[in-house]
Amino acid sequence: MDITDSRIDAGKAFDWGRTSKDYAKYRDIYPELFYKKIVDRGLCVEGQRVLDIGTGTGVIPRNMYRFGARWTGTDISPEQIEEARRLSHEAGMQIDFRAVPTEKLDFPKESFDVITACQCFWYFDHEHVMPKLAEFLKPNGKLVILFMAWLPFEDEIAGKSEELVLKYSPNWTGAGQTRKPNWVPEVAFNNFELEDHEEYDIMVPFTKETWHGRMKACRGVGASLSSDELARWEEEHRNLLDKIAPKQFDVKHFAAITVLKKK
């Protein structure tokens, strides 16, 4: 399913379904601290019902399943949901995954204690979505916005890899990340109030193969390049890593969590 949005990559079409296999294999990379920051706030734990929007391959529900919450995960891409279902089934997890755009979600009022949105919040039609999310939440329910990105200006491997993505996708808006709080649109504050936020550095371990897979599974590469472009990018990126990367290494990232409380 091709997606075009003038706010993202200058409107260049992308399709997460094209990279779902790589996404499932290489993008389940959040360190334990990432989840601890959520649980320590009393969120996504036993006794709570949680909706993960833009769930992709279900990384957040699958990794947080052990904390006891009951999870539902939704995503616009059927291929991503297919991978989420496969992985959760193989792990013996009971998670309700549904292929549906966030703008078309339809749950009863006050169905959830928490809604999470990881690496996806900027994709939505916020004028339409924010009132719906508030309606789905119980009184004092929480919307948790999560993000993690490499720091290309501080990490050589990340920076050089990002330069190569921009060679093939010059309008890729995922580039150039720096430490900052999660962006929250002004319209969100009609239904929510800011309760908490935190930004912190985090090191993520990789091998040459897993970093190559992580980069390939990003929007500017696997989800948007033609097959010929992708083959050329892969060859160049592998050659790059052979020159600058050891067999195992850490890539410097920052992570951010924002908690909004329903008014």
Short mmCIF file of N, CA, C and O in Angstrom, two decimals, residues 86-211:
data_model
loop_
_atom_site.label_atom_id
_atom_site.label_comp_id
_atom_site.label_asym_id
_atom_site.label_seq_id
_atom_site.Cartn_x
_atom_site.Cartn_y
_atom_site.Cartn_z
N ARG A 86 2.44 -13.25 13.19
CA ARG A 86 3.34 -14.42 13.12
C ARG A 86 4.27 -14.45 14.33
O ARG A 86 4.40 -15.49 15.00
N LEU A 87 4.91 -13.33 14.62
CA LEU A 87 5.88 -13.29 15.71
C LEU A 87 5.22 -13.51 17.07
O LEU A 87 5.78 -14.21 17.93
N SER A 88 4.05 -12.92 17.27
CA SER A 88 3.38 -13.10 18.57
C SER A 88 2.88 -14.53 18.72
O SER A 88 2.93 -15.11 19.82
N HIS A 89 2.40 -15.13 17.63
CA HIS A 89 1.94 -16.52 17.68
C HIS A 89 3.11 -17.45 18.01
O HIS A 89 2.97 -18.37 18.84
N GLU A 90 4.25 -17.21 17.37
CA GLU A 90 5.42 -18.05 17.63
C GLU A 90 5.88 -17.94 19.08
O GLU A 90 6.43 -18.89 19.64
N ALA A 91 5.64 -16.79 19.70
CA ALA A 91 6.03 -16.57 21.10
C ALA A 91 4.94 -16.96 22.09
O ALA A 91 5.13 -16.83 23.30
N GLY A 92 3.79 -17.44 21.58
CA GLY A 92 2.70 -17.85 22.46
C GLY A 92 1.99 -16.69 23.13
O GLY A 92 1.44 -16.85 24.22
N MET A 93 1.94 -15.54 22.46
CA MET A 93 1.32 -14.35 23.03
C MET A 93 -0.08 -14.15 22.47
O MET A 93 -0.32 -14.37 21.27
N GLN A 94 -1.00 -13.70 23.31
CA GLN A 94 -2.37 -13.41 22.89
C GLN A 94 -2.51 -11.89 22.73
O GLN A 94 -2.78 -11.16 23.68
N ILE A 95 -2.26 -11.40 21.53
CA ILE A 95 -2.34 -9.98 21.22
C ILE A 95 -3.29 -9.80 20.04
O ILE A 95 -3.21 -10.52 19.04
N ASP A 96 -4.18 -8.84 20.16
CA ASP A 96 -5.17 -8.57 19.12
C ASP A 96 -4.58 -7.57 18.13
O ASP A 96 -4.53 -6.37 18.40
N PHE A 97 -4.11 -8.06 16.99
CA PHE A 97 -3.53 -7.20 15.96
C PHE A 97 -4.55 -6.97 14.84
O PHE A 97 -5.19 -7.93 14.37
N ARG A 98 -4.68 -5.72 14.41
CA ARG A 98 -5.65 -5.37 13.37
C ARG A 98 -5.02 -4.44 12.34
O ARG A 98 -4.33 -3.49 12.70
N ALA A 99 -5.28 -4.73 11.06
CA ALA A 99 -4.79 -3.89 9.96
C ALA A 99 -5.84 -2.82 9.67
O ALA A 99 -6.82 -3.06 8.96
N VAL A 100 -5.63 -1.62 10.21
CA VAL A 100 -6.58 -0.52 10.03
C VAL A 100 -5.84 0.78 10.27
O VAL A 100 -5.04 0.90 11.19
N PRO A 101 -6.08 1.81 9.43
CA PRO A 101 -5.45 3.12 9.68
C PRO A 101 -5.95 3.70 10.99
O PRO A 101 -7.10 3.49 11.40
N THR A 102 -5.11 4.46 11.64
CA THR A 102 -5.49 5.09 12.91
C THR A 102 -6.71 5.98 12.74
O THR A 102 -7.57 6.04 13.63
N GLU A 103 -6.81 6.65 11.60
CA GLU A 103 -7.94 7.56 11.35
C GLU A 103 -9.27 6.81 11.27
O GLU A 103 -10.33 7.41 11.44
N LYS A 104 -9.22 5.49 11.03
CA LYS A 104 -10.45 4.71 10.89
C LYS A 104 -10.69 3.77 12.07
O LYS A 104 -11.58 2.91 12.00
N LEU A 105 -9.97 3.94 13.15
CA LEU A 105 -10.20 3.10 14.32
C LEU A 105 -11.60 3.32 14.88
O LEU A 105 -12.11 4.43 14.88
N ASP A 106 -12.17 2.24 15.39
CA ASP A 106 -13.52 2.32 15.94
C ASP A 106 -13.61 1.39 17.15
O ASP A 106 -13.84 0.19 17.01
N PHE A 107 -13.39 1.95 18.32
CA PHE A 107 -13.51 1.20 19.57
C PHE A 107 -14.57 1.87 20.44
O PHE A 107 -14.83 3.07 20.31
N PRO A 108 -15.18 1.13 21.33
CA PRO A 108 -16.13 1.76 22.27
C PRO A 108 -15.43 2.82 23.12
O PRO A 108 -14.22 2.77 23.35
N LYS A 109 -16.21 3.77 23.59
CA LYS A 109 -15.67 4.80 24.47
C LYS A 109 -15.05 4.18 25.72
O LYS A 109 -15.55 3.18 26.25
N GLU A 110 -13.95 4.76 26.15
CA GLU A 110 -13.27 4.37 27.39
C GLU A 110 -12.87 2.90 27.39
O GLU A 110 -13.01 2.19 28.38
N SER A 111 -12.30 2.46 26.26
CA SER A 111 -11.87 1.06 26.13
C SER A 111 -10.49 0.80 26.72
O SER A 111 -10.18 -0.33 27.10
N PHE A 112 -9.64 1.83 26.79
CA PHE A 112 -8.24 1.62 27.11
C PHE A 112 -7.77 2.52 28.25
O PHE A 112 -8.22 3.65 28.41
N ASP A 113 -6.81 1.97 29.01
CA ASP A 113 -6.14 2.76 30.05
C ASP A 113 -4.99 3.57 29.47
O ASP A 113 -4.69 4.68 29.94
N VAL A 114 -4.33 3.00 28.45
CA VAL A 114 -3.14 3.63 27.86
C VAL A 114 -3.19 3.41 26.35
O VAL A 114 -3.61 2.36 25.86
N ILE A 115 -2.74 4.42 25.61
CA ILE A 115 -2.49 4.30 24.17
C ILE A 115 -1.03 4.65 23.94
O ILE A 115 -0.55 5.68 24.44
N THR A 116 -0.32 3.80 23.20
CA THR A 116 1.08 4.08 22.88
C THR A 116 1.21 4.34 21.39
O THR A 116 0.47 3.80 20.56
N ALA A 117 2.20 5.18 21.05
CA ALA A 117 2.50 5.50 19.64
C ALA A 117 4.01 5.63 19.54
O ALA A 117 4.60 6.59 20.04
N CYS A 118 4.66 4.64 18.93
CA CYS A 118 6.12 4.60 18.86
C CYS A 118 6.59 4.75 17.42
O CYS A 118 6.18 3.97 16.55
N GLN A 119 7.42 5.73 17.17
CA GLN A 119 8.01 5.99 15.84
C GLN A 119 6.94 6.26 14.78
O GLN A 119 7.16 5.95 13.61
N CYS A 120 5.82 6.80 15.14
CA CYS A 120 4.73 6.91 14.17
C CYS A 120 3.87 8.15 14.33
O CYS A 120 3.00 8.40 13.49
N PHE A 121 4.07 8.94 15.37
CA PHE A 121 3.07 9.94 15.74
C PHE A 121 2.89 11.02 14.68
O PHE A 121 1.80 11.59 14.54
N TRP A 122 3.93 11.33 13.93
CA TRP A 122 3.85 12.40 12.92
C TRP A 122 3.07 11.99 11.68
O TRP A 122 2.73 12.84 10.85
N TYR A 123 2.76 10.71 11.51
CA TYR A 123 2.05 10.26 10.32
C TYR A 123 0.56 10.60 10.32
O TYR A 123 -0.08 10.59 9.27
N PHE A 124 -0.01 10.89 11.46
CA PHE A 124 -1.46 10.91 11.59
C PHE A 124 -2.08 12.26 11.20
O PHE A 124 -1.42 13.29 11.21
N ASP A 125 -3.36 12.21 10.89
CA ASP A 125 -4.18 13.42 10.73
C ASP A 125 -4.64 13.81 12.13
O ASP A 125 -5.65 13.33 12.62
N HIS A 126 -3.88 14.68 12.77
CA HIS A 126 -4.09 14.95 14.19
C HIS A 126 -5.42 15.63 14.49
O HIS A 126 -6.01 15.40 15.55
N GLU A 127 -5.88 16.46 13.60
CA GLU A 127 -7.19 17.10 13.81
C GLU A 127 -8.27 16.05 13.98
O GLU A 127 -9.20 16.21 14.78
N HIS A 128 -8.16 14.99 13.23
CA HIS A 128 -9.15 13.91 13.27
C HIS A 128 -8.86 12.89 14.37
O HIS A 128 -9.78 12.40 15.04
N VAL A 129 -7.58 12.61 14.57
CA VAL A 129 -7.20 11.49 15.43
C VAL A 129 -7.24 11.83 16.92
O VAL A 129 -7.67 11.00 17.74
N MET A 130 -6.80 13.02 17.29
CA MET A 130 -6.66 13.31 18.72
C MET A 130 -7.98 13.19 19.50
O MET A 130 -8.01 12.59 20.58
N PRO A 131 -9.11 13.73 18.99
CA PRO A 131 -10.37 13.52 19.73
C PRO A 131 -10.76 12.05 19.84
O PRO A 131 -11.31 11.63 20.86
N LYS A 132 -10.47 11.27 18.78
CA LYS A 132 -10.80 9.84 18.82
C LYS A 132 -9.99 9.13 19.90
O LYS A 132 -10.52 8.32 20.67
N LEU A 133 -8.70 9.42 19.97
CA LEU A 133 -7.86 8.76 20.97
C LEU A 133 -8.34 9.11 22.38
O LEU A 133 -8.38 8.24 23.26
N ALA A 134 -8.70 10.37 22.59
CA ALA A 134 -9.21 10.77 23.90
C ALA A 134 -10.50 10.02 24.23
O ALA A 134 -10.72 9.60 25.38
N GLU A 135 -11.33 9.82 23.22
CA GLU A 135 -12.59 9.11 23.44
C GLU A 135 -12.35 7.65 23.79
O GLU A 135 -13.07 7.08 24.62
N PHE A 136 -11.32 7.04 23.20
CA PHE A 136 -11.02 5.63 23.48
C PHE A 136 -10.46 5.42 24.88
O PHE A 136 -10.51 4.31 25.41
N LEU A 137 -9.90 6.47 25.49
CA LEU A 137 -9.26 6.34 26.78
C LEU A 137 -10.25 6.49 27.93
O LEU A 137 -11.19 7.27 27.87
N LYS A 138 -9.97 5.77 29.00
CA LYS A 138 -10.75 5.92 30.23
C LYS A 138 -10.42 7.26 30.88
O LYS A 138 -9.45 7.93 30.50
N PRO A 139 -11.22 7.71 31.84
CA PRO A 139 -10.89 8.96 32.53
C PRO A 139 -9.46 8.92 33.09
O PRO A 139 -9.03 7.92 33.66
N ASN A 140 -8.73 10.02 32.86
CA ASN A 140 -7.32 10.13 33.27
C ASN A 140 -6.42 9.16 32.52
O ASN A 140 -5.26 8.92 32.94
N GLY A 141 -6.90 8.61 31.40
CA GLY A 141 -6.07 7.73 30.58
C GLY A 141 -4.89 8.46 29.99
O GLY A 141 -4.87 9.69 29.87
N LYS A 142 -3.87 7.70 29.57
CA LYS A 142 -2.61 8.28 29.12
C LYS A 142 -2.32 7.93 27.65
O LYS A 142 -2.53 6.79 27.22
N LEU A 143 -1.83 8.92 26.93
CA LEU A 143 -1.30 8.73 25.59
C LEU A 143 0.22 8.86 25.71
O LEU A 143 0.72 9.90 26.14
N VAL A 144 0.95 7.81 25.31
CA VAL A 144 2.40 7.76 25.47
C VAL A 144 3.05 7.79 24.09
O VAL A 144 2.86 6.88 23.27
N ILE A 145 3.82 8.86 23.83
CA ILE A 145 4.51 9.02 22.56
C ILE A 145 5.96 8.62 22.77
O ILE A 145 6.64 9.14 23.67
N LEU A 146 6.46 7.70 21.93
CA LEU A 146 7.79 7.13 22.09
C LEU A 146 8.60 7.32 20.82
O LEU A 146 8.06 7.25 19.71
N PHE A 147 9.91 7.53 21.01
CA PHE A 147 10.77 7.75 19.84
C PHE A 147 12.20 7.37 20.19
O PHE A 147 12.63 7.55 21.33
N MET A 148 12.92 6.84 19.20
CA MET A 148 14.35 6.61 19.35
C MET A 148 15.00 6.82 17.99
O MET A 148 14.47 6.38 16.96
N ALA A 149 16.13 7.50 17.96
CA ALA A 149 16.82 7.76 16.69
C ALA A 149 18.32 7.82 16.93
O ALA A 149 18.78 8.25 17.99
N TRP A 150 19.08 7.39 15.92
CA TRP A 150 20.54 7.54 16.00
C TRP A 150 20.89 9.02 15.89
O TRP A 150 20.11 9.84 15.42
N LEU A 151 22.11 9.34 16.33
CA LEU A 151 22.58 10.72 16.34
C LEU A 151 23.67 10.86 15.27
O LEU A 151 24.85 10.60 15.52
N PRO A 152 23.30 11.26 14.05
CA PRO A 152 24.24 11.21 12.92
C PRO A 152 25.40 12.19 13.02
O PRO A 152 26.44 11.97 12.38
N PHE A 153 25.26 13.25 13.81
CA PHE A 153 26.33 14.23 13.93
C PHE A 153 27.33 13.87 15.03
O PHE A 153 28.34 14.56 15.20
N GLU A 154 27.03 12.80 15.77
CA GLU A 154 27.91 12.38 16.86
C GLU A 154 28.44 10.96 16.68
O GLU A 154 29.39 10.58 17.38
N ASP A 155 27.86 10.21 15.78
CA ASP A 155 28.24 8.82 15.58
C ASP A 155 28.64 8.64 14.12
O ASP A 155 27.82 8.84 13.22
N GLU A 156 29.90 8.28 13.87
CA GLU A 156 30.40 8.21 12.50
C GLU A 156 29.65 7.19 11.65
O GLU A 156 29.28 7.48 10.51
N ILE A 157 29.43 6.00 12.18
CA ILE A 157 28.77 4.97 11.39
C ILE A 157 27.35 5.41 11.04
O ILE A 157 26.92 5.28 9.88
N ALA A 158 26.63 5.96 12.01
CA ALA A 158 25.29 6.46 11.73
C ALA A 158 25.32 7.59 10.72
O ALA A 158 24.51 7.65 9.79
N GLY A 159 26.26 8.52 10.89
CA GLY A 159 26.33 9.66 9.99
C GLY A 159 26.64 9.27 8.55
O GLY A 159 26.00 9.76 7.61
N LYS A 160 27.62 8.39 8.36
CA LYS A 160 27.98 7.96 7.01
C LYS A 160 26.85 7.15 6.37
O LYS A 160 26.58 7.28 5.17
N SER A 161 26.20 6.31 7.15
CA SER A 161 25.07 5.53 6.63
C SER A 161 23.93 6.46 6.22
O SER A 161 23.29 6.26 5.17
N GLU A 162 23.68 7.47 7.02
CA GLU A 162 22.62 8.42 6.71
C GLU A 162 22.93 9.20 5.43
O GLU A 162 22.03 9.45 4.61
N GLU A 163 24.18 9.57 5.24
CA GLU A 163 24.57 10.25 4.02
C GLU A 163 24.26 9.41 2.79
O GLU A 163 23.83 9.93 1.74
N LEU A 164 24.46 8.11 2.91
CA LEU A 164 24.17 7.22 1.77
C LEU A 164 22.67 7.12 1.52
O LEU A 164 22.24 7.05 0.36
N VAL A 165 21.86 7.11 2.57
CA VAL A 165 20.41 7.13 2.37
C VAL A 165 20.01 8.40 1.61
O VAL A 165 19.23 8.36 0.66
N LEU A 166 20.58 9.53 2.02
CA LEU A 166 20.23 10.81 1.38
C LEU A 166 20.70 10.89 -0.06
O LEU A 166 20.12 11.62 -0.87
N LYS A 167 21.72 10.14 -0.41
CA LYS A 167 22.15 10.07 -1.80
C LYS A 167 21.04 9.51 -2.68
O LYS A 167 20.83 9.97 -3.81
N TYR A 168 20.31 8.54 -2.17
CA TYR A 168 19.24 7.88 -2.93
C TYR A 168 17.87 8.50 -2.64
O TYR A 168 16.98 8.45 -3.49
N SER A 169 17.68 9.03 -1.45
CA SER A 169 16.41 9.66 -1.07
C SER A 169 16.70 11.04 -0.48
O SER A 169 16.65 11.24 0.74
N PRO A 170 17.04 12.02 -1.34
CA PRO A 170 17.49 13.33 -0.84
C PRO A 170 16.46 14.10 -0.03
O PRO A 170 16.82 15.00 0.72
N ASN A 171 15.18 13.77 -0.18
CA ASN A 171 14.13 14.46 0.57
C ASN A 171 13.65 13.69 1.79
O ASN A 171 12.62 14.04 2.37
N TRP A 172 14.40 12.68 2.18
CA TRP A 172 14.04 11.86 3.33
C TRP A 172 14.04 12.70 4.59
O TRP A 172 15.07 13.24 4.98
N THR A 173 12.90 12.84 5.24
CA THR A 173 12.78 13.70 6.41
C THR A 173 13.17 13.00 7.71
O THR A 173 13.10 13.61 8.78
N GLY A 174 13.61 11.76 7.62
CA GLY A 174 14.09 11.06 8.81
C GLY A 174 15.52 11.41 9.17
O GLY A 174 16.02 10.99 10.21
N ALA A 175 16.19 12.19 8.33
CA ALA A 175 17.61 12.49 8.52
C ALA A 175 17.80 13.64 9.50
O ALA A 175 16.88 14.42 9.77
N GLY A 176 19.03 13.75 10.01
CA GLY A 176 19.44 14.92 10.78
C GLY A 176 18.87 15.02 12.18
O GLY A 176 18.70 16.12 12.70
N GLN A 177 18.60 13.90 12.81
CA GLN A 177 17.99 13.94 14.14
C GLN A 177 18.98 14.47 15.18
O GLN A 177 20.17 14.16 15.17
N THR A 178 18.47 15.27 16.10
CA THR A 178 19.21 15.75 17.27
C THR A 178 18.33 15.56 18.50
O THR A 178 17.12 15.34 18.38
N ARG A 179 18.91 15.67 19.67
CA ARG A 179 18.14 15.51 20.90
C ARG A 179 17.07 16.58 21.01
O ARG A 179 17.38 17.77 20.90
N LYS A 180 15.86 16.15 21.27
CA LYS A 180 14.76 17.10 21.45
C LYS A 180 13.57 16.36 22.01
O LYS A 180 13.44 15.14 21.85
N PRO A 181 12.65 17.08 22.65
CA PRO A 181 11.41 16.44 23.10
C PRO A 181 10.57 16.00 21.91
O PRO A 181 10.71 16.53 20.80
N ASN A 182 9.71 15.04 22.13
CA ASN A 182 8.79 14.64 21.08
C ASN A 182 7.89 15.81 20.68
O ASN A 182 7.41 16.57 21.53
N TRP A 183 7.66 15.94 19.39
CA TRP A 183 6.76 16.96 18.89
C TRP A 183 5.32 16.57 19.21
O TRP A 183 4.90 15.44 19.00
N VAL A 184 4.57 17.54 19.72
CA VAL A 184 3.16 17.35 20.01
C VAL A 184 2.39 18.47 19.32
O VAL A 184 2.65 19.65 19.59
N PRO A 185 1.45 18.17 18.42
CA PRO A 185 0.71 19.23 17.73
C PRO A 185 -0.17 20.01 18.70
O PRO A 185 -0.69 19.45 19.68
N GLU A 186 -0.36 21.27 18.42
CA GLU A 186 -1.14 22.13 19.31
C GLU A 186 -2.54 21.60 19.51
O GLU A 186 -3.12 21.71 20.60
N VAL A 187 -3.10 20.98 18.48
CA VAL A 187 -4.47 20.48 18.57
C VAL A 187 -4.62 19.41 19.65
O VAL A 187 -5.71 19.20 20.19
N ALA A 188 -3.52 18.74 19.99
CA ALA A 188 -3.59 17.69 21.01
C ALA A 188 -4.05 18.23 22.35
O ALA A 188 -4.69 17.52 23.14
N PHE A 189 -3.74 19.50 22.62
CA PHE A 189 -4.03 20.05 23.94
C PHE A 189 -5.49 20.46 24.11
O PHE A 189 -5.89 20.92 25.18
N ASN A 190 -6.29 20.25 23.06
CA ASN A 190 -7.74 20.38 23.23
C ASN A 190 -8.29 19.23 24.06
O ASN A 190 -9.33 19.39 24.73
N ASN A 191 -7.62 18.08 23.99
CA ASN A 191 -8.11 16.87 24.66
C ASN A 191 -7.16 16.32 25.71
O ASN A 191 -7.56 15.47 26.52
N PHE A 192 -5.92 16.79 25.70
CA PHE A 192 -4.90 16.24 26.59
C PHE A 192 -4.12 17.37 27.25
O PHE A 192 -4.06 18.49 26.75
N GLU A 193 -3.46 17.02 28.37
CA GLU A 193 -2.51 17.92 28.99
C GLU A 193 -1.18 17.19 29.16
O GLU A 193 -1.16 15.96 29.32
N LEU A 194 -0.09 17.93 29.08
CA LEU A 194 1.23 17.32 29.21
C LEU A 194 1.46 16.92 30.66
O LEU A 194 1.38 17.75 31.57
N GLU A 195 1.74 15.66 30.88
CA GLU A 195 2.02 15.17 32.24
C GLU A 195 3.51 15.00 32.49
O GLU A 195 4.00 15.30 33.59
N ASP A 196 4.24 14.54 31.47
CA ASP A 196 5.64 14.20 31.72
C ASP A 196 6.36 14.05 30.38
O ASP A 196 5.75 13.68 29.36
N HIS A 197 7.65 14.35 30.38
CA HIS A 197 8.47 13.99 29.22
C HIS A 197 9.91 13.81 29.69
O HIS A 197 10.33 14.35 30.71
N GLU A 198 10.67 13.03 28.93
CA GLU A 198 12.08 12.79 29.24
C GLU A 198 12.81 12.46 27.94
O GLU A 198 12.26 11.76 27.07
N GLU A 199 14.04 12.96 27.81
CA GLU A 199 14.91 12.63 26.71
C GLU A 199 16.22 12.11 27.29
O GLU A 199 16.73 12.67 28.27
N TYR A 200 16.78 11.08 26.70
CA TYR A 200 17.98 10.47 27.27
C TYR A 200 18.79 9.77 26.18
O TYR A 200 18.23 9.34 25.16
N ASP A 201 20.10 9.68 26.38
CA ASP A 201 20.96 8.97 25.44
C ASP A 201 20.93 7.48 25.71
O ASP A 201 20.72 7.05 26.86
N ILE A 202 21.18 6.72 24.67
CA ILE A 202 21.11 5.28 24.79
C ILE A 202 22.00 4.66 23.71
O ILE A 202 22.03 5.13 22.58
N MET A 203 22.77 3.65 24.07
CA MET A 203 23.64 2.97 23.12
C MET A 203 22.97 1.67 22.67
O MET A 203 22.46 0.90 23.50
N VAL A 204 22.99 1.43 21.37
CA VAL A 204 22.31 0.26 20.81
C VAL A 204 23.35 -0.60 20.09
O VAL A 204 24.05 -0.11 19.19
N PRO A 205 23.49 -1.87 20.47
CA PRO A 205 24.51 -2.74 19.87
C PRO A 205 24.08 -3.28 18.50
O PRO A 205 22.91 -3.61 18.28
N PHE A 206 25.06 -3.39 17.60
CA PHE A 206 24.83 -3.93 16.26
C PHE A 206 26.04 -4.73 15.81
O PHE A 206 27.14 -4.58 16.33
N THR A 207 25.80 -5.58 14.80
CA THR A 207 26.86 -6.12 13.95
C THR A 207 26.73 -5.43 12.60
O THR A 207 25.77 -4.70 12.34
N LYS A 208 27.68 -5.67 11.71
CA LYS A 208 27.55 -5.10 10.37
C LYS A 208 26.24 -5.53 9.72
O LYS A 208 25.55 -4.72 9.08
N GLU A 209 25.87 -6.79 9.89
CA GLU A 209 24.67 -7.30 9.24
C GLU A 209 23.41 -6.70 9.84
O GLU A 209 22.49 -6.31 9.11
N THR A 210 23.35 -6.60 11.16
CA THR A 210 22.12 -6.08 11.77
C THR A 210 21.98 -4.57 11.54
O THR A 210 20.86 -4.07 11.40
N TRP A 211 23.10 -3.84 11.50
CA TRP A 211 23.01 -2.41 11.19
C TRP A 211 22.60 -2.21 9.73
O TRP A 211 21.78 -1.34 9.42
#
